[in-house]
XYZ file of C-alpha atoms in Angstrom:
359
model
C -17.083 -6.767 -7.852
C -20.499 -5.720 -8.171
C -22.008 -3.906 -4.572
C -26.233 -3.833 -4.030
C -26.901 -0.652 -2.342
C -28.257 -1.552 1.306
C -31.574 -1.199 2.002
C -32.085 2.014 4.401
C -33.632 1.388 7.839
C -35.994 3.646 9.189
C -35.496 6.090 12.076
C -35.556 9.271 13.201
C -32.104 11.399 14.007
C -28.517 10.835 13.672
C -27.846 7.246 12.219
C -26.469 5.431 15.099
C -23.022 4.225 15.956
C -22.795 1.423 17.301
C -20.571 -2.380 16.367
C -17.606 -0.868 18.420
C -18.680 1.683 20.295
C -19.423 0.900 24.238
C -22.647 1.301 25.112
C -24.083 2.410 22.062
C -27.004 1.310 19.138
C -25.430 -0.177 16.419
C -24.027 1.746 13.633
C -25.964 2.546 10.207
C -24.722 4.821 7.662
C -27.470 7.268 5.475
C -28.753 8.927 2.427
C -26.529 7.676 -0.761
C -25.239 4.547 0.832
C -28.053 3.691 2.562
C -27.890 2.062 6.387
C -25.844 -0.603 7.049
C -26.315 -1.976 10.912
C -22.989 -3.447 12.059
C -23.928 -5.516 15.042
C -22.117 -8.512 16.323
C -20.402 -8.491 13.138
C -18.436 -5.625 12.937
C -17.758 -6.485 16.986
C -15.571 -9.477 15.414
C -14.088 -7.392 12.509
C -13.160 -4.840 14.970
C -10.795 -6.948 16.865
C -7.094 -7.030 15.165
C -7.185 -10.725 16.398
C -9.576 -11.466 14.132
C -7.733 -9.636 10.598
C -5.633 -13.245 10.916
C -3.651 -15.830 13.015
C -1.184 -15.536 12.481
C 1.283 -13.003 12.195
C 2.979 -11.316 9.104
C 6.100 -12.984 7.849
C 9.622 -12.713 8.310
C 10.213 -12.133 5.155
C 7.581 -9.589 4.824
C 8.297 -7.757 8.284
C 11.631 -7.658 7.354
C 11.072 -6.378 3.450
C 8.895 -3.569 5.286
C 11.650 -2.659 8.055
C 14.271 -2.578 4.703
C 11.785 -0.098 3.184
C 11.138 2.214 5.686
C 14.831 2.226 7.091
C 15.811 2.501 3.089
C 13.801 6.141 3.055
C 13.226 7.633 6.541
C 12.081 11.123 4.923
C 9.161 9.246 3.221
C 8.162 7.218 6.689
C 8.233 10.238 9.016
C 4.973 11.351 11.071
C 3.794 7.949 10.158
C 2.612 6.748 13.909
C -0.643 7.814 14.049
C -3.578 8.176 11.338
C -5.985 10.864 13.736
C -4.420 14.369 14.031
C -5.409 17.916 16.241
C -4.720 20.878 14.092
C -4.749 24.544 16.406
C -3.915 28.007 15.253
C -0.670 29.448 16.832
C -2.462 31.114 19.134
C -3.116 27.734 20.379
C -6.913 27.598 19.330
C -8.125 24.464 18.093
C -9.245 24.605 14.023
C -9.882 20.995 13.345
C -8.764 17.043 12.588
C -6.908 15.160 9.903
C -7.878 11.723 9.745
C -6.265 9.116 7.252
C -8.536 6.612 5.871
C -7.615 2.969 4.131
C -9.415 2.531 1.086
C -10.020 -0.652 1.751
C -13.377 -2.317 2.649
C -13.053 -4.437 5.778
C -13.960 -3.136 8.939
C -10.651 -2.358 10.346
C -10.711 0.233 8.025
C -13.923 1.230 7.930
C -14.915 1.619 11.653
C -14.541 5.014 13.035
C -13.053 4.389 17.256
C -14.874 5.848 19.023
C -13.300 9.457 19.381
C -12.771 10.062 15.621
C -16.526 9.622 15.383
C -17.569 12.117 18.253
C -14.954 14.135 16.592
C -16.895 14.580 13.323
C -20.025 14.554 14.762
C -18.546 17.845 16.500
C -17.147 19.252 13.587
C -18.781 21.896 11.116
C -17.795 20.693 7.927
C -15.973 17.684 6.419
C -12.899 17.800 3.699
C -12.484 14.401 1.334
C -10.274 14.133 -1.616
C -12.996 13.388 -4.235
C -16.778 14.262 -3.267
C -18.230 10.867 -4.512
C -21.838 12.347 -5.285
C -23.112 9.233 -6.838
C -24.760 6.125 -5.411
C -21.969 3.476 -5.048
C -20.281 2.377 -1.711
C -16.920 1.304 -3.397
C -14.811 4.390 -5.342
C -12.737 1.600 -7.519
C -15.831 0.238 -8.825
C -16.572 4.316 -10.084
C -12.772 4.314 -10.989
C -13.100 1.179 -13.405
C -15.974 2.345 -14.978
C -14.675 5.865 -15.459
C -15.004 6.674 -19.598
C -11.164 8.065 -19.087
C -9.985 4.568 -19.147
C -11.871 3.522 -22.509
C -8.520 4.191 -24.496
C -7.649 2.389 -27.473
C -4.444 0.631 -27.442
C -2.302 -1.660 -30.127
C -2.627 -5.211 -27.591
C -5.516 -5.668 -26.003
C -4.424 -6.033 -22.062
C -5.081 -9.658 -21.831
C -2.461 -10.945 -24.101
C 0.206 -8.270 -22.836
C -0.304 -10.039 -19.189
C -0.878 -13.848 -20.655
C 3.025 -12.996 -21.823
C 4.341 -11.775 -18.486
C 2.231 -13.712 -15.969
C 1.060 -16.886 -18.224
C -2.429 -18.577 -17.157
C -3.022 -16.587 -14.019
C -5.827 -13.175 -15.250
C -8.250 -15.527 -16.813
C -9.086 -17.328 -13.394
C -8.814 -14.213 -11.495
C -11.591 -12.515 -13.976
C -13.868 -15.182 -14.029
C -13.907 -14.903 -9.799
C -14.816 -11.863 -9.650
C -17.239 -11.579 -12.949
C -14.921 -9.815 -15.248
C -14.993 -10.113 -18.852
C -12.155 -10.252 -21.032
C -13.355 -7.302 -23.100
C -14.013 -5.054 -19.935
C -10.647 -5.970 -18.725
C -9.180 -4.870 -22.135
C -11.099 -1.762 -22.025
C -9.942 -0.774 -18.213
C -6.662 -0.933 -18.338
C -3.903 -2.895 -16.303
C -3.469 0.217 -13.216
C -7.569 0.107 -13.013
C -7.570 -3.721 -13.154
C -4.639 -4.028 -10.223
C -7.236 -1.522 -7.761
C -10.522 -3.585 -9.150
C -8.606 -6.963 -8.165
C -6.689 -6.274 -5.505
C -9.960 -4.580 -4.305
C -11.869 -7.455 -4.471
C -9.697 -9.878 -2.948
C -10.011 -8.102 0.090
C -13.164 -9.506 0.262
C -12.319 -12.698 -0.796
C -9.661 -14.722 2.072
C -10.326 -12.057 4.395
C -14.493 -12.077 4.118
C -14.758 -12.198 7.972
C -13.791 -8.871 8.009
C -15.030 -7.915 5.108
C -17.329 -4.676 4.539
C -19.053 -3.197 1.481
C -18.388 0.101 2.217
C -15.237 2.426 2.190
C -14.685 4.948 5.126
C -14.275 7.600 2.823
C -17.922 7.332 1.595
C -19.328 6.332 4.735
C -18.766 10.141 6.120
C -19.784 11.914 3.039
C -23.090 10.214 3.963
C -23.323 11.085 7.441
C -22.254 14.455 6.551
C -25.456 15.032 4.037
C -27.476 13.101 6.751
C -26.152 16.055 9.284
C -26.325 18.875 6.465
C -22.061 19.397 7.217
C -20.833 21.324 3.859
C -18.597 18.499 2.109
C -15.008 20.141 0.421
C -13.656 18.248 -2.193
C -9.582 18.078 -2.224
C -9.751 17.568 -6.142
C -12.273 16.243 -8.546
C -12.112 12.840 -10.079
C -10.508 12.998 -12.815
C -7.210 14.940 -10.825
C -7.841 12.144 -8.834
C -7.417 9.222 -11.641
C -4.863 11.089 -13.676
C -2.817 11.169 -10.389
C -3.375 7.123 -9.753
C -1.158 5.908 -12.153
C -3.061 6.587 -15.611
C 0.160 8.274 -17.029
C 2.897 5.830 -16.316
C 4.177 3.887 -19.052
C 2.170 1.307 -20.435
C 4.415 -1.258 -20.067
C 4.960 -0.399 -16.507
C 1.878 -0.711 -15.358
C 1.449 -4.194 -17.419
C 4.072 -5.435 -15.192
C 2.523 -3.908 -12.000
C -0.096 -6.043 -13.491
C 1.082 -9.220 -13.521
C 3.410 -9.202 -10.609
C 0.445 -8.786 -8.517
C -1.186 -11.973 -10.291
C 1.533 -14.067 -9.725
C 1.435 -12.574 -5.798
C -2.426 -13.189 -5.246
C -1.560 -16.903 -6.442
C 0.213 -17.484 -3.384
C 0.002 -17.491 0.524
C -0.947 -13.691 -0.003
C -0.338 -12.003 3.738
C 0.146 -8.349 2.251
C -3.893 -7.694 3.028
C -4.117 -8.737 6.913
C -0.618 -6.880 7.404
C -1.633 -3.586 5.263
C -4.739 -3.762 7.439
C -3.163 -4.715 10.664
C -0.946 -1.768 10.563
C -3.761 0.284 9.731
C -5.464 -0.739 13.033
C -2.683 -0.477 15.055
C -2.466 3.004 14.014
C 1.096 2.472 11.994
C 0.349 4.113 8.994
C 4.060 4.100 7.777
C 4.147 0.426 7.668
C 0.894 0.417 6.270
C 2.239 2.274 3.843
C 5.476 0.040 3.277
C 3.558 -3.042 2.967
C 1.551 -1.526 0.154
C 4.152 -0.352 -2.106
C 5.857 -3.996 -1.190
C 3.170 -5.826 -2.948
C 4.080 -4.396 -6.156
C 7.913 -4.149 -5.915
C 10.695 -6.812 -7.002
C 13.339 -6.449 -8.998
C 11.771 -5.481 -12.199
C 9.227 -3.085 -11.096
C 11.244 -0.822 -8.122
C 11.232 2.042 -10.663
C 7.740 2.285 -11.770
C 6.601 1.635 -8.299
C 9.144 4.688 -6.866
C 6.685 6.572 -10.282
C 3.529 5.843 -9.029
C 4.417 6.263 -5.476
C 5.476 10.118 -6.313
C 2.084 10.541 -8.824
C -0.366 9.142 -6.155
C 0.950 11.380 -2.980
C 3.914 14.058 -3.510
C 2.172 16.081 -5.949
C -1.559 15.779 -4.560
C 0.153 16.545 -0.437
C 0.634 20.360 -1.609
C -2.867 20.200 -3.116
C -4.431 18.947 -0.099
C -2.199 20.964 2.219
C -3.136 24.133 0.156
C -6.871 23.202 0.068
C -6.914 22.252 3.401
C -4.970 25.782 4.909
C -7.599 27.717 3.440
C -10.199 25.759 4.676
C -8.796 26.030 8.152
C -8.005 29.830 7.855
C -11.886 30.414 7.066
C -13.574 28.430 9.837
C -12.659 25.867 12.751
C -14.138 22.792 13.076
C -12.899 21.351 10.124
C -12.881 16.991 9.964
C -10.668 16.191 6.493
C -10.375 12.599 5.728
C -7.962 11.238 2.968
C -5.960 8.368 2.572
C -3.832 7.839 4.724
C -0.487 8.081 2.836
C -0.917 11.376 2.268
C -0.334 11.881 6.210
C 2.930 10.942 6.657
C 6.737 11.645 5.272
C 8.907 15.143 4.795
C 6.529 16.376 1.919
C 2.857 14.736 4.183
C 0.223 16.676 4.796
C 0.801 16.954 8.624
C 4.619 18.234 7.936
C 3.489 20.859 4.858
C 0.720 22.179 7.823
C 3.523 22.591 10.203
C 5.411 24.360 7.810
C 2.537 27.508 7.510
C 2.240 27.523 11.213
C -0.118 24.957 12.048
C 0.421 23.281 15.285
C -0.720 19.516 14.337
C 0.179 16.849 16.948
C -1.196 12.939 17.352
C -4.356 12.224 19.232
C -4.836 8.419 20.710
C -7.716 6.595 19.255
C -8.384 5.301 22.629
């Protein structure tokens, strides 16, 4: 799905943070992504009730409950997306903010306390320093040459066997050619289609941006140094490229089948994130790709996305915190939680990490 760069709004000083912020001018972005005025549309998107008129189906809620109960070690520290870090003497050193890589107003909008903390910070740490004029990191992943690998059977044919008649309409809907799909690979295509669907059925709350890139744009406008926790190639490899190809195809086929029905996963995920329940948001996201045939592949993907990278993120954040106070670290919320999450790993290194209420 193509995104156009928003037109730059002229003005002096810092971008004005509006929408949901009490009595403040409209929020605008800066630099690479340009400036975006949220206005009344953002105020509507910032209401959790506007995500969906109905609660998630009971079977989805029950599946999430079972997932969390079955793996408590994976979902500990799951009740907040904003954390304050202090050194052993109690001196404040920085903050951690869990983002959601979905272009939706709830995921993009920063609560006032988070935004004010970011303004007061000295440096920003993010997963990947995009450094490119695109508001959608998944588009960057989709176009990355690492996906352009040859394989014996075209992806479209492999998926057609598992999910007959489902791939072509989705490709046509989002302007993706069959050749692009075959070159991209199943995991990249799963992310591309799921990201595009967030702007389809749930258009009322849609945003052309994700929070990670907005924060980078603002940091550049403010002259804040940006530290990358990993490079793009490492992020791509960790995101499932080394999963066995049959597993990737199977995950894509399942995602396509579920996308044809009443897809309750996206609003349930956004609702959980907006309420600060990162454990439930992660469980909803994983449950979208889980059935009897994909459990092993999803567990392997979960391990690649989080386990190894959490150790890397915690190590680099630890070094940045020791260098100078005033760090604002923003990265995927799923990395915060669990016994091997960034929060737990920083505590093991002697830091005091406590949740910060969003209100």
